[in-house]
Every structure is written in C-alpha cells, then in structure tokens.
Short mmCIF file of C-alpha atoms in Angstrom, two decimals:
data_model
loop_
_atom_site.label_atom_id
_atom_site.label_comp_id
_atom_site.label_asym_id
_atom_site.label_seq_id
_atom_site.Cartn_x
_atom_site.Cartn_y
_atom_site.Cartn_z
CA UNK I 1 51.14 -16.61 6.53
CA UNK I 2 50.56 -17.41 2.90
CA UNK I 3 50.53 -14.87 0.12
CA UNK I 4 46.74 -14.94 0.07
CA UNK I 5 46.58 -13.58 3.60
CA UNK I 6 48.05 -10.17 2.87
CA UNK I 7 45.41 -7.51 3.54
CA UNK I 8 45.32 -6.38 -0.09
CA UNK I 9 44.86 -9.96 -1.26
CA UNK I 10 42.11 -10.57 1.28
CA UNK I 11 40.33 -7.46 0.10
CA UNK I 12 40.63 -8.63 -3.47
CA UNK I 13 39.30 -12.06 -2.49
CA UNK I 14 36.29 -10.48 -0.77
CA UNK I 15 35.64 -8.20 -3.76
CA UNK I 16 35.90 -11.18 -6.08
CA UNK I 17 33.50 -13.20 -3.93
CA UNK I 18 31.15 -10.23 -3.94
CA UNK I 19 31.08 -10.15 -7.70
CA UNK I 20 30.86 -13.89 -8.22
CA UNK I 21 28.97 -15.23 -5.26
CA UNK I 22 26.58 -12.53 -4.05
CA UNK I 23 23.51 -13.99 -5.74
CA UNK I 24 24.41 -17.53 -4.71
CA UNK I 25 24.93 -16.56 -1.06
CA UNK I 26 21.82 -14.39 -0.93
CA UNK I 27 19.58 -16.97 -2.60
CA UNK I 28 20.69 -19.64 -0.14
CA UNK I 29 20.22 -17.27 2.80
CA UNK I 30 16.68 -16.24 1.78
CA UNK I 31 15.69 -19.89 2.24
CA UNK I 32 16.62 -19.66 5.91
CA UNK I 33 15.79 -16.03 6.63
CA UNK I 34 12.36 -16.20 5.03
CA UNK I 35 12.57 -12.57 3.98
CA UNK I 36 14.62 -10.76 1.41
CA UNK I 37 15.37 -7.86 3.74
CA UNK I 38 16.74 -10.01 6.54
CA UNK I 39 18.72 -12.10 4.07
CA UNK I 40 20.29 -8.98 2.51
CA UNK I 41 21.31 -7.71 5.94
CA UNK I 42 22.85 -11.02 6.92
CA UNK I 43 24.73 -11.41 3.65
CA UNK I 44 26.07 -7.88 3.97
CA UNK I 45 27.25 -8.75 7.49
CA UNK I 46 28.83 -11.97 6.26
CA UNK I 47 30.91 -10.06 3.71
CA UNK I 48 31.97 -7.68 6.47
CA UNK I 49 32.95 -10.60 8.70
CA UNK I 50 34.86 -12.18 5.81
CA UNK I 51 37.20 -9.21 5.58
CA UNK I 52 38.08 -9.65 9.22
CA UNK I 53 38.15 -13.42 9.56
CA UNK I 54 39.93 -14.12 6.29
CA UNK I 55 42.71 -11.75 7.31
CA UNK I 56 43.25 -13.74 10.48
CA UNK I 57 42.56 -17.26 9.23
CA UNK I 58 43.26 -17.06 5.54
CA UNK I 59 40.84 -17.15 2.60
CA UNK I 60 38.73 -20.31 2.79
CA UNK I 61 38.88 -22.89 0.02
CA UNK I 62 35.27 -22.19 -0.94
CA UNK I 63 34.49 -18.53 -0.19
CA UNK I 64 30.88 -18.91 -1.36
CA UNK I 65 30.19 -21.75 1.07
CA UNK I 66 31.90 -19.88 3.91
CA UNK I 67 29.84 -16.77 3.24
CA UNK I 68 26.61 -18.74 2.93
CA UNK I 69 27.15 -20.60 6.17
CA UNK I 70 28.03 -17.37 7.96
CA UNK I 71 25.04 -15.47 6.55
CA UNK I 72 22.63 -18.30 7.35
CA UNK I 73 23.92 -18.61 10.93
CA UNK I 74 23.42 -14.91 11.37
CA UNK I 75 19.88 -15.15 10.01
CA UNK I 76 19.10 -17.97 12.42
CA UNK I 77 20.50 -15.97 15.33
CA UNK I 78 18.30 -13.02 14.45
CA UNK I 79 15.27 -15.24 14.06
CA UNK I 80 15.91 -16.98 17.40
CA UNK I 81 16.36 -13.69 19.18
CA UNK I 82 13.21 -12.29 17.69
CA UNK I 83 11.17 -15.43 17.87
CA UNK I 84 8.05 -13.74 19.11
CA UNK I 85 8.35 -10.99 16.54
CA UNK I 86 9.11 -13.52 13.84
CA UNK I 87 5.63 -15.00 14.02
CA UNK I 88 4.25 -11.63 13.08
CA UNK I 89 6.60 -10.91 10.20
CA UNK I 90 5.30 -11.60 6.75
CA UNK I 91 7.57 -14.40 5.59
CA UNK I 92 8.31 -15.44 2.07
CA UNK I 93 5.87 -18.11 1.09
CA UNK I 94 7.49 -21.39 0.31
CA UNK I 95 5.36 -24.50 0.43
CA UNK I 96 6.61 -27.25 2.70
CA UNK I 97 9.44 -25.30 4.28
CA UNK I 98 9.03 -23.31 7.42
CA UNK I 99 11.42 -20.41 7.33
CA UNK I 100 14.05 -20.57 10.01
CA UNK I 101 13.22 -24.14 10.92
CA UNK I 102 15.83 -25.92 8.90
CA UNK I 103 18.78 -25.53 11.21
CA UNK I 104 20.27 -28.81 10.10
CA UNK I 105 21.21 -27.27 6.80
CA UNK I 106 23.17 -24.54 8.51
CA UNK I 107 25.06 -26.30 11.20
CA UNK I 108 26.93 -28.82 9.11
CA UNK I 109 30.32 -27.59 8.07
CA UNK I 110 30.75 -29.93 5.10
CA UNK I 111 27.29 -29.70 3.58
CA UNK I 112 26.78 -29.18 -0.12
CA UNK I 113 24.86 -25.94 -0.48
CA UNK I 114 22.19 -26.10 -3.15
CA UNK I 115 22.13 -23.37 -5.74
CA UNK I 116 18.93 -21.46 -5.03
CA UNK I 117 19.48 -18.71 -7.58
CA UNK I 118 16.73 -19.97 -9.86
CA UNK I 119 14.15 -19.46 -7.12
CA UNK I 120 15.51 -16.00 -6.50
CA UNK I 121 15.48 -14.93 -10.13
CA UNK I 122 11.89 -16.12 -10.58
CA UNK I 123 10.85 -14.19 -7.48
CA UNK I 124 12.64 -11.05 -8.69
CA UNK I 125 10.99 -11.34 -12.12
CA UNK I 126 7.50 -12.20 -10.88
CA UNK I 127 4.79 -10.77 -13.15
CA UNK I 128 3.14 -9.08 -10.15
CA UNK I 129 6.12 -6.70 -10.10
CA UNK I 130 6.57 -3.91 -12.63
CA UNK I 131 9.25 -4.58 -15.24
CA UNK I 132 11.49 -1.79 -13.94
CA UNK I 133 11.24 -3.24 -10.42
CA UNK I 134 12.08 -6.70 -11.78
CA UNK I 135 15.22 -5.31 -13.37
CA UNK I 136 16.24 -3.41 -10.24
CA UNK I 137 15.66 -6.38 -7.94
CA UNK I 138 17.53 -8.76 -10.21
CA UNK I 139 20.57 -6.48 -10.36
CA UNK I 140 20.50 -5.87 -6.66
CA UNK I 141 19.72 -9.30 -5.29
CA UNK I 142 21.41 -11.53 -7.85
CA UNK I 143 24.31 -9.32 -8.90
CA UNK I 144 24.87 -7.39 -5.66
CA UNK I 145 24.73 -3.99 -7.34
CA UNK I 146 23.98 -1.10 -5.01
CA UNK I 147 20.89 1.02 -5.51
CA UNK I 148 23.15 3.92 -6.53
CA UNK I 149 24.79 1.81 -9.24
CA UNK I 150 21.43 0.65 -10.59
CA UNK I 151 20.10 4.22 -10.55
CA UNK I 152 23.14 5.42 -12.50
CA UNK I 153 22.80 2.67 -15.08
CA UNK I 154 19.17 3.49 -15.80
CA UNK I 155 19.52 7.28 -15.51
CA UNK I 156 17.08 7.48 -12.61
CA UNK I 157 17.65 9.60 -9.48
CA UNK I 158 18.87 7.42 -6.62
CA UNK I 159 15.92 8.14 -4.28
CA UNK I 160 13.54 7.09 -7.06
CA UNK I 161 15.40 3.81 -7.51
CA UNK I 162 15.56 3.26 -3.74
CA UNK I 163 11.80 3.77 -3.47
CA UNK I 164 11.24 1.37 -6.36
CA UNK I 165 13.34 -1.35 -4.71
CA UNK I 166 11.74 -0.84 -1.30
CA UNK I 167 8.25 -0.96 -2.73
CA UNK I 168 8.98 -4.15 -4.67
CA UNK I 169 10.47 -5.88 -1.63
CA UNK I 170 7.45 -4.86 0.45
CA UNK I 171 5.14 -6.32 -2.14
CA UNK I 172 7.07 -9.60 -2.24
CA UNK I 173 6.61 -9.93 1.52
CA UNK I 174 3.08 -8.57 1.88
CA UNK I 175 1.50 -10.32 -1.10
CA UNK I 176 3.44 -13.55 -0.44
CA UNK I 177 5.08 -13.75 -3.82
CA UNK I 178 6.45 -17.28 -3.64
CA UNK I 179 10.12 -18.23 -3.53
CA UNK I 180 10.14 -21.05 -6.02
CA UNK I 181 10.64 -22.08 -9.61
CA UNK I 182 7.22 -22.11 -11.30
CA UNK I 183 5.61 -25.36 -12.42
CA UNK I 184 5.70 -26.55 -16.01
CA UNK I 185 2.42 -24.91 -17.09
CA UNK I 186 3.51 -21.47 -15.97
CA UNK I 187 7.17 -21.90 -16.82
CA UNK I 188 7.23 -20.68 -20.45
CA UNK I 189 5.66 -17.29 -19.59
CA UNK I 190 7.57 -16.86 -16.38
CA UNK I 191 10.87 -17.79 -18.01
CA UNK I 192 10.19 -15.32 -20.78
CA UNK I 193 9.93 -12.56 -18.16
CA UNK I 194 13.27 -13.60 -16.65
CA UNK I 195 14.95 -13.64 -20.05
CA UNK I 196 13.41 -10.29 -20.96
CA UNK I 197 14.84 -8.73 -17.81
CA UNK I 198 18.25 -10.21 -18.51
CA UNK I 199 18.17 -9.02 -22.11
CA UNK I 200 17.14 -5.56 -20.95
CA UNK I 201 20.13 -5.40 -18.62
CA UNK I 202 22.34 -6.51 -21.49
CA UNK I 203 20.99 -4.02 -24.04
CA UNK I 204 21.14 -1.18 -21.52
CA UNK I 205 24.83 -2.00 -21.12
CA UNK I 206 25.44 -2.69 -24.79
CA UNK I 207 24.10 0.66 -25.99
CA UNK I 208 23.92 2.94 -22.98
CA UNK I 209 21.05 5.46 -23.25
CA UNK I 210 23.34 8.22 -21.95
CA UNK I 211 26.84 9.01 -20.80
CA UNK I 212 30.22 9.23 -22.42
CA UNK I 213 30.70 5.58 -23.32
CA UNK I 214 28.69 3.58 -25.80
CA UNK I 215 29.02 0.45 -23.70
CA UNK I 216 28.56 0.04 -19.97
CA UNK I 217 30.84 -2.95 -19.59
CA UNK I 218 29.73 -3.64 -16.02
CA UNK I 219 26.10 -4.21 -17.02
CA UNK I 220 27.09 -6.34 -20.00
CA UNK I 221 29.32 -8.48 -17.76
CA UNK I 222 26.52 -8.91 -15.20
CA UNK I 223 24.04 -9.94 -17.88
CA UNK I 224 26.53 -12.44 -19.30
CA UNK I 225 27.28 -13.85 -15.84
CA UNK I 226 23.59 -14.31 -15.12
CA UNK I 227 23.02 -15.77 -18.57
CA UNK I 228 25.68 -18.37 -17.83
CA UNK I 229 24.19 -19.15 -14.42
CA UNK I 230 20.75 -19.62 -15.97
CA UNK I 231 22.19 -21.77 -18.72
CA UNK I 232 23.99 -23.94 -16.18
CA UNK I 233 20.81 -24.36 -14.14
CA UNK I 234 18.35 -24.74 -17.05
CA UNK I 235 20.42 -26.19 -19.86
CA UNK I 236 17.35 -27.88 -21.36
CA UNK I 237 15.59 -24.61 -22.10
CA UNK I 238 16.28 -23.56 -25.70
CA UNK I 239 15.47 -19.91 -25.04
CA UNK I 240 17.99 -19.74 -22.18
CA UNK I 241 20.58 -21.09 -24.58
CA UNK I 242 19.38 -18.70 -27.28
CA UNK I 243 19.70 -15.63 -25.06
CA UNK I 244 23.20 -16.58 -23.89
CA UNK I 245 24.25 -17.12 -27.52
CA UNK I 246 22.70 -13.81 -28.56
CA UNK I 247 24.52 -11.92 -25.80
CA UNK I 248 27.87 -13.59 -26.56
CA UNK I 249 27.66 -13.01 -30.31
CA UNK I 250 26.56 -9.40 -29.87
CA UNK I 251 29.21 -8.67 -27.26
CA UNK I 252 31.96 -10.27 -29.37
CA UNK I 253 31.82 -7.12 -31.52
CA UNK I 254 32.24 -4.77 -28.57
CA UNK I 255 35.82 -3.62 -29.23
CA UNK I 256 35.08 -2.78 -32.86
CA UNK I 257 31.91 -0.78 -32.26
CA UNK I 258 33.80 2.43 -31.50
CA UNK I 259 37.06 3.68 -33.01
CA UNK I 260 40.11 4.94 -31.13
CA UNK I 261 38.51 8.35 -30.65
CA UNK I 262 35.34 6.80 -29.22
CA UNK I 263 33.26 7.26 -32.37
CA UNK I 264 30.62 4.78 -33.41
CA UNK I 265 31.58 2.26 -36.11
CA UNK I 266 28.66 0.57 -37.86
CA UNK I 267 28.49 -3.18 -38.48
CA UNK I 268 29.35 -2.61 -42.15
CA UNK I 269 32.63 -0.89 -41.28
CA UNK I 270 33.75 -2.97 -38.30
CA UNK I 271 37.08 -4.82 -38.39
CA UNK I 272 35.83 -8.38 -38.25
CA UNK I 273 39.27 -9.75 -37.43
CA UNK I 274 39.01 -8.01 -34.09
CA UNK I 275 35.74 -9.64 -33.06
CA UNK I 276 36.29 -11.71 -29.93
CA UNK I 277 36.93 -15.21 -31.37
CA UNK I 278 36.32 -17.04 -28.08
CA UNK I 279 32.92 -15.41 -27.63
CA UNK I 280 32.01 -16.00 -31.28
CA UNK I 281 32.89 -19.70 -31.06
CA UNK I 282 31.03 -20.16 -27.79
CA UNK I 283 28.00 -18.38 -29.21
CA UNK I 284 28.04 -20.35 -32.46
CA UNK I 285 28.26 -23.65 -30.59
CA UNK I 286 25.18 -22.70 -28.58
CA UNK I 287 23.30 -21.72 -31.75
CA UNK I 288 24.22 -25.03 -33.42
CA UNK I 289 22.62 -26.92 -30.54
CA UNK I 290 19.43 -24.95 -31.05
CA UNK I 291 18.62 -26.67 -34.31
CA UNK I 292 17.22 -29.64 -32.45
CA UNK I 293 14.59 -27.68 -30.60
CA UNK I 294 11.71 -25.31 -31.24
CA UNK I 295 13.40 -21.96 -31.59
CA UNK I 296 11.89 -18.95 -29.85
CA UNK I 297 12.52 -15.24 -30.15
CA UNK I 298 15.90 -15.27 -28.43
CA UNK I 299 17.07 -18.29 -30.40
CA UNK I 300 16.06 -16.61 -33.65
CA UNK I 301 17.87 -13.40 -32.73
CA UNK I 302 20.92 -15.51 -31.89
CA UNK I 303 20.65 -17.19 -35.30
CA UNK I 304 20.64 -13.73 -36.94
CA UNK I 305 23.66 -12.70 -34.87
CA UNK I 306 25.34 -15.95 -35.94
CA UNK I 307 24.82 -15.07 -39.63
CA UNK I 308 26.75 -11.85 -39.04
CA UNK I 309 29.39 -13.67 -37.02
CA UNK I 310 30.20 -16.10 -39.85
CA UNK I 311 29.96 -13.60 -42.72
CA UNK I 312 33.39 -12.69 -44.15
CA UNK I 313 32.20 -9.12 -44.76
CA UNK I 314 29.08 -6.99 -44.69
CA UNK I 315 28.28 -7.33 -48.41
CA UNK I 316 29.02 -11.07 -48.29
CA UNK I 317 26.50 -11.64 -45.49
CA UNK I 318 23.77 -14.12 -46.44
CA UNK I 319 21.19 -11.33 -46.38
CA UNK I 320 18.44 -13.52 -47.83
CA UNK I 321 18.75 -15.83 -44.84
CA UNK I 322 18.86 -12.86 -42.48
CA UNK I 323 15.58 -11.52 -43.91
CA UNK I 324 14.03 -15.01 -43.68
CA UNK I 325 15.11 -15.26 -40.04
CA UNK I 326 13.55 -11.86 -39.36
CA UNK I 327 10.33 -13.12 -40.95
CA UNK I 328 10.38 -16.11 -38.61
CA UNK I 329 11.13 -13.79 -35.69
CA UNK I 330 8.17 -11.58 -36.61
CA UNK I 331 5.85 -14.58 -36.52
CA UNK I 332 7.21 -15.50 -33.09
CA UNK I 333 7.40 -11.97 -31.76
CA UNK I 334 5.43 -9.34 -33.69
CA UNK I 335 7.24 -6.15 -32.76
CA UNK I 336 7.84 -2.91 -34.66
CA UNK I 337 11.51 -2.99 -33.55
CA UNK I 338 11.90 -6.34 -35.32
CA UNK I 339 10.21 -4.87 -38.42
CA UNK I 340 12.70 -2.01 -38.37
CA UNK I 341 15.65 -4.39 -38.17
CA UNK I 342 14.18 -6.47 -40.96
CA UNK I 343 14.00 -3.34 -43.11
CA UNK I 344 17.75 -2.80 -42.62
CA UNK I 345 18.43 -6.33 -43.89
CA UNK I 346 15.90 -5.88 -46.68
CA UNK I 347 17.91 -2.90 -47.97
CA UNK I 348 20.75 -5.31 -48.75
CA UNK I 349 18.47 -7.71 -50.64
CA UNK I 350 15.94 -5.43 -52.32
CA UNK I 351 17.71 -2.06 -52.18
CA UNK I 352 17.31 1.05 -50.02
CA UNK I 353 14.16 2.19 -51.85
CA UNK I 354 12.18 -0.90 -50.80
CA UNK I 355 13.56 -0.66 -47.28
CA UNK I 356 12.63 3.01 -47.02
CA UNK I 357 9.04 2.18 -47.97
CA UNK I 358 8.93 -0.26 -45.03
CA UNK I 359 10.46 2.26 -42.64
CA UNK I 360 8.06 5.01 -43.74
CA UNK I 361 5.14 2.64 -43.15
CA UNK I 362 6.50 1.97 -39.65
CA UNK I 363 6.98 5.69 -38.99
CA UNK I 364 3.39 6.36 -40.07
CA UNK I 365 1.83 3.90 -37.64
CA UNK I 366 3.38 5.69 -34.67
CA UNK I 367 4.31 2.68 -32.56
CA UNK I 368 7.99 3.59 -32.71
CA UNK I 369 7.50 7.27 -31.89
CA UNK I 370 10.47 8.35 -29.79
CA UNK I 371 12.60 5.32 -30.76
CA UNK I 372 15.97 6.77 -31.78
CA UNK I 373 16.88 4.05 -34.26
CA UNK I 374 13.84 4.76 -36.45
CA UNK I 375 14.94 8.23 -37.69
CA UNK I 376 18.56 7.01 -37.70
CA UNK I 377 17.67 4.14 -40.04
CA UNK I 378 15.54 6.41 -42.23
CA UNK I 379 18.39 8.92 -42.41
CA UNK I 380 20.83 6.26 -43.55
CA UNK I 381 18.50 4.95 -46.27
CA UNK I 382 17.81 8.51 -47.50
CA UNK I 383 21.55 9.18 -47.56
CA UNK I 384 22.13 6.08 -49.66
CA UNK I 385 19.39 7.20 -52.05
CA UNK I 386 21.09 10.58 -52.42
CA UNK I 387 18.19 12.46 -50.82
CA UNK I 388 20.56 14.56 -48.69
CA UNK I 389 18.23 17.28 -47.44
CA UNK I 390 15.71 14.74 -46.15
CA UNK I 391 18.55 12.70 -44.67
CA UNK I 392 19.86 15.72 -42.75
CA UNK I 393 16.40 16.32 -41.27
CA UNK I 394 16.12 12.67 -40.23
CA UNK I 395 19.60 12.80 -38.60
CA UNK I 396 18.39 15.82 -36.62
CA UNK I 397 15.34 13.86 -35.47
CA UNK I 398 17.58 11.00 -34.33
CA UNK I 399 19.92 13.42 -32.55
CA UNK I 400 17.02 14.82 -30.56
CA UNK I 401 16.37 11.32 -29.18
CA UNK I 402 19.76 10.22 -27.85
CA UNK I 403 22.02 11.45 -25.08
CA UNK I 404 24.71 8.87 -25.76
CA UNK I 405 27.79 10.83 -26.78
CA UNK I 406 29.25 8.21 -29.12
CA UNK I 407 25.96 7.99 -30.98
CA UNK I 408 25.60 11.77 -31.04
CA UNK I 409 29.07 12.26 -32.53
CA UNK I 410 28.30 9.73 -35.25
CA UNK I 411 24.90 11.18 -36.12
CA UNK I 412 26.26 14.74 -36.12
CA UNK I 413 29.04 13.94 -38.57
CA UNK I 414 26.63 12.11 -40.88
CA UNK I 415 24.21 15.02 -40.74
CA UNK I 416 26.93 17.56 -41.50
CA UNK I 417 28.04 15.42 -44.44
CA UNK I 418 24.48 15.31 -45.75
CA UNK I 419 24.20 19.08 -45.44
CA UNK I 420 27.37 19.66 -47.42
CA UNK I 421 26.06 17.73 -50.41
CA UNK L 1 -2.18 -19.81 3.98
CA UNK L 2 -2.79 -16.11 3.44
CA UNK L 3 -5.93 -14.17 2.78
CA UNK L 4 -6.54 -12.28 -0.43
CA UNK L 5 -9.40 -10.06 -1.49
CA UNK L 6 -10.47 -10.47 -5.09
CA UNK L 7 -12.13 -7.25 -6.22
CA UNK L 8 -14.32 -7.55 -9.30
CA UNK L 9 -14.34 -4.48 -11.50
CA UNK L 10 -16.49 -3.97 -14.57
CA UNK L 11 -18.44 -1.62 -16.75
CA UNK L 12 -21.76 -1.11 -14.95
CA UNK L 13 -23.57 -0.02 -18.10
CA UNK L 14 -22.65 -3.29 -19.78
CA UNK L 15 -24.05 -5.18 -16.80
CA UNK L 16 -27.22 -3.10 -16.89
CA UNK L 17 -27.68 -3.73 -20.59
CA UNK L 18 -27.28 -7.51 -20.28
CA UNK L 19 -30.43 -9.64 -20.65
CA UNK L 20 -31.88 -12.20 -18.24
CA UNK L 21 -30.25 -15.15 -19.94
CA UNK L 22 -26.85 -13.51 -19.51
CA UNK L 23 -27.57 -12.72 -15.86
CA UNK L 24 -28.51 -16.36 -15.33
CA UNK L 25 -25.28 -17.52 -16.97
CA UNK L 26 -23.26 -15.14 -14.87
CA UNK L 27 -24.89 -16.39 -11.69
CA UNK L 28 -24.04 -19.95 -12.66
CA UNK L 29 -20.47 -18.92 -13.44
CA UNK L 30 -20.14 -17.45 -9.95
CA UNK L 31 -21.57 -20.58 -8.37
CA UNK L 32 -19.08 -22.65 -10.33
CA UNK L 33 -16.28 -20.31 -9.24
CA UNK L 34 -17.04 -21.04 -5.59
CA UNK L 35 -16.62 -24.76 -6.32
CA UNK L 36 -13.42 -24.15 -8.28
CA UNK L 37 -11.84 -22.30 -5.35
CA UNK L 38 -12.22 -25.44 -3.26
CA UNK L 39 -11.06 -27.67 -6.12
CA UNK L 40 -7.89 -25.57 -6.36
CA UNK L 41 -7.12 -26.27 -2.73
CA UNK L 42 -7.96 -22.77 -1.57
CA UNK L 43 -10.70 -21.69 0.79
CA UNK L 44 -13.61 -19.36 0.12
CA UNK L 45 -13.93 -17.15 3.18
CA UNK L 46 -16.71 -14.95 1.87
CA UNK L 47 -17.94 -12.72 -0.89
CA UNK L 48 -20.75 -10.51 -2.07
CA UNK L 49 -22.11 -8.70 -5.08
CA UNK L 50 -22.70 -4.98 -4.64
CA UNK L 51 -25.52 -2.73 -5.75
CA UNK L 52 -24.35 -0.41 -8.50
CA UNK L 53 -22.47 2.83 -7.83
CA UNK L 54 -25.72 4.77 -8.36
CA UNK L 55 -26.61 3.65 -4.85
CA UNK L 56 -23.27 4.63 -3.32
CA UNK L 57 -22.81 7.37 -0.75
CA UNK L 58 -19.40 8.74 0.13
CA UNK L 59 -18.36 10.22 3.43
CA UNK L 60 -15.20 12.32 3.79
CA UNK L 61 -14.79 13.59 7.31
CA UNK L 62 -18.30 14.83 8.06
CA UNK L 63 -19.21 15.64 4.48
CA UNK L 64 -21.67 13.24 2.93
CA UNK L 65 -21.96 13.14 -0.85
CA UNK L 66 -23.99 11.17 -3.31
CA UNK L 67 -21.94 8.79 -5.44
CA UNK L 68 -18.92 6.53 -5.23
CA UNK L 69 -15.53 7.55 -3.82
CA UNK L 70 -13.99 7.77 -7.26
CA UNK L 71 -15.79 7.93 -10.59
CA UNK L 72 -14.35 5.29 -12.88
CA UNK L 73 -15.63 3.57 -15.97
CA UNK L 74 -14.95 0.19 -14.40
CA UNK L 75 -16.57 0.19 -10.97
CA UNK L 76 -16.24 -2.22 -8.09
CA UNK L 77 -19.15 -4.62 -8.45
CA UNK L 78 -18.38 -7.37 -5.98
CA UNK L 79 -15.66 -9.18 -4.09
CA UNK L 80 -14.49 -12.52 -2.78
CA UNK L 81 -12.29 -13.14 0.23
CA UNK L 82 -10.21 -16.27 -0.23
CA UNK L 83 -7.44 -18.09 1.57
CA UNK L 84 -4.60 -19.28 -0.67
CA UNK L 85 -1.06 -20.63 -0.29
CA UNK L 86 0.68 -17.66 -1.87
CA UNK L 87 0.22 -15.00 -4.54
CA UNK L 88 0.65 -17.47 -7.42
CA UNK L 89 -2.12 -19.63 -5.99
CA UNK L 90 -4.36 -16.58 -5.51
CA UNK L 91 -3.65 -15.36 -9.06
CA UNK L 92 -4.46 -18.78 -10.53
CA UNK L 93 -7.83 -18.57 -8.76
CA UNK L 94 -8.37 -14.95 -9.75
CA UNK L 95 -8.04 -15.99 -13.39
CA UNK L 96 -11.09 -18.23 -12.90
CA UNK L 97 -13.23 -15.49 -11.39
CA UNK L 98 -16.02 -14.30 -13.72
CA UNK L 99 -15.55 -10.64 -14.72
CA UNK L 100 -17.14 -10.36 -18.16
CA UNK L 101 -17.04 -6.56 -18.42
CA UNK L 102 -13.71 -5.80 -16.79
CA UNK L 103 -11.28 -7.69 -14.63
CA UNK L 104 -10.29 -8.40 -11.07
CA UNK L 105 -7.75 -6.94 -8.68
CA UNK L 106 -6.06 -9.13 -6.08
CA UNK L 107 -5.09 -7.54 -2.78
CA UNK L 108 -3.35 -9.31 0.06
CA UNK L 109 -5.05 -8.80 3.42
CA UNK L 110 -2.89 -6.91 5.89
CA UNK L 111 -2.14 -9.06 8.92
CA UNK L 112 -1.98 -7.04 12.10
CA UNK L 113 0.43 -8.49 14.64
CA UNK L 114 -1.38 -9.62 17.77
CA UNK L 115 -0.84 -7.79 21.00
#
C-alpha cells in the first residue's frame, strides 16, 4: 500500500478531483447521457465510487479520466436499462450525435477524453436563460458547487436557488437548448454572455454584497479557475484573455484590501509591495499580448488594472492614461458604472470639484439609484473638498446600501470623522 | 427536429391604423418568411393570423365573457408552428418573423410520451 492509499489521502484526492475536475467530468458525461440531470446523477455516483475503489486500488494516475469513464459507463447503463423510456425523454439537442449511441468512446480504457467544457459553458450561459440562472448553472455544473453554496454566495434562500436551477435545467431539456459551441456569427454575443457570467461570479466574490468578509475567496478562486479553462480552450479570443488578466490583476491586491482588523483599505492606501507579484506578472503578460488585437470591454478594464499594477504609488499613477482608457471603455461599453469610475480617475487629473460635477450629473439621471458606490464616491469627493456636512450625509446614504461589514466599518469611520469636523 | 410555436404579439391599434400599402407589405413579408423557414433548413408546419382581440370570447369553467383571456397592450395576433433542429435554430428563424408592432415568443411544443 502506497502513501496515497491511506483513507485520509484518498479522501483528499477525491476532494481535489471534485474541485478540479467536476466540470470536465460532467461536460464529457452530458455528451453520453444526453441530459444534464442524468449526467449530474452519474457524475455524483462516480465520485462516490471513487472513494471506495481508490481506497482498494489506489488513486488512478488520471483521476479525471477515471471519473469520466465511470460516469459515462453509468449513464450508458441507465440508458440501456431504460431504453423504452429513453425515447420519450427530452434529450439535449446536439446535431449529428445521438445521445447514448456512442459507446465506443466509453469502452476504451486508454482513450483521450475531449474537453467538452466549452459546450457546457455555452449551454449554461445561453441567452434563453435568465442571467441569474446562467450564473447558478455555471457554478453548479462547471464548478460543482452545491445549490446551498450558490444560494449562500448570492444571499438567496436555498429553496429559491433550487427552484431557479430546476427551472433552468427543465428549460434546457424542454426547449432543446443545444449543447454546442456557437458558430462564428453568433460567437461574439454568446461569448460576451459567458464572460459576463464569469465576471459576475468574480465580482460577487471580490466584494461580497454581505457577510463578515470583504472577499469570498471560494468564488474568486472558481472564477479564476474557469477563466483559465476558457483561456486554455479559446486562447485566440482577446476578450477571454482580457477577462483573465482583469481578474488576476484585481485579485493580486486581495491581501492589501483589508487591514489586520478586517477594515477596508482603499487603493490609495494599499501597501503595493504586498500585491501578489506572480498574479501581477501573469496579468501584465496577458495585457501585453492584447495590443495586437481589437480590445473589448474586458481588455480595456484589464488595461486600466494594469496601469494601477505598474504605478509606484497612487499619486504617481498615469491618471491621464487611466482617464483616456475609461473614455475608450465608455465608447465600447456605455455604462453609468464606467462613468462613475472615470469620475474617480478624473478627480486625480482635474481635481475633486470637476469629478463631483460628473458624479452629481450621474446621480441626477437616476440610473445608478441604489448603487452603493455612487454615494460612497460622492462622499469621498465632498470630504476632499472640505464639505463635511454634505459628506456625512452621503456616507449615510452609502451605509444604507451595503450589508458588507468591512465596507460598513470603513464608511462609518469616515462618516464619524466628517461629523467631527 | 423539434416543434416550436412562434407567437406573434403586437399593438393592435398600430395594426388597425396602418394603411393598405403597409398591409400589403406585411403580407409580402409573411409570404417571404414562409420561404425563409425552408431556406433555413426548418419546416413550416402551419400558421394563421387571428382576428383582433375585439372578437375574442373567454370561457372560464362555465362562465363566458366577452374579450381576451388577459388584457395586454401587445396582443397575440397570429402564430406559426415550425420544426427546427434546436432552440438556436428556432430563434434564428424567429428573428426573421415579421412583427412590426411588437415581437414574437418562441415556445417549445410539449411532447407527450406515447402509450
């Protein structure tokens, strides 16, 4: 018995395979099972069988391949047993491939299993599904998160999340949402939806809307994992590269975003020496490669993040370039959130007065009503202009909009400071 | 292949206000749509235009009432039943369907298992 066969090690190996390989195994099993539900069941069973078999026979050299083969066999068994029923089940539509027919690809021990995760992610992020369902399905099917974990991350009651997932899976089957990577004409729009979902998972982890911690590291890690998978499978797509770079550069600052007592530290005050060098370098290399292609909204955001990453300090940031990049981003992606971020950069170029005028214009048009960073930004600009009473009121408005404790502690102390003046 | 119903919704008042030339154009657009369905490799199973909701009668249980089931600004004005490969195929076709005063809804047909 080798060291890897000890029960604790086998459990660790299964847990590791769950985290790394779930999406890979599931995506490959859907091909055979023809339905997401059956595939999920079979993959779940395969992980259960792994615990048992690996204890007796040792952890296989390629756990992902072992799990895939096991899950696919199980799917075929079910389909064979229920052959009459199978004809009546709504199967996932995939042109040219009859679900359950391709036994050859299951029964060979040494086969190379194709990575089907791209198909799966495009099915999960199909525009016929609501955005929140796209996010839930992606986390569940590609990352193996449980419904309870997804519900907790998005502050939704578990039954609500369960209903959302069930409804989405039903629609995939009933409406025959295809299991394939879209063709070149559809690809830009469809890819944008995938990247948006991924970015949403990342930002939800990066600045959690509630709870004790500012960062939900699990969600950030999942988004980064998926970003890497997408980049490996679609390395020619500049926006895939851009999003991965953006996530890496943003996450490189994670350890400096809160102090030892868990309080928020703004970009201006962060200890830049403690930014994660490896992530910064990886992100910068990706951004450098972007210069040869047409840069989209994720690439531009990555370029902005790169400006911060290379700046020796906050005041020494090339703010003129940052504002110019925001202008380019606004042309690519007209969004009030981008305008708000541009105003923050503008304050460093043209002063807080000019920035406040921009923010007030944004506040007046109402599109950012309820967005916690609008009053927070206003408050900071007012504070810098010495308009303390107005700043305190704006801090109160921001406080009313966030349940994140790190953010609340920061805003409260700033408000109390403003009141004292 | 799966069947999908394409439901055409639109503002009835806008239809009513349109002139003859527009009606003629719309008719031609629908004729062209039928050809496009075949060109796209799908199959037109059937379809009809409906009289406006002013002619509708609703029945709930035994109670008969004048008017459509639900009052909406954009009313159901017609439908097509098509056969397509999958939802993407059906949606590509739905985008070609004339709906000048509204839009269309695509609904997969529920397949009842035999026996």
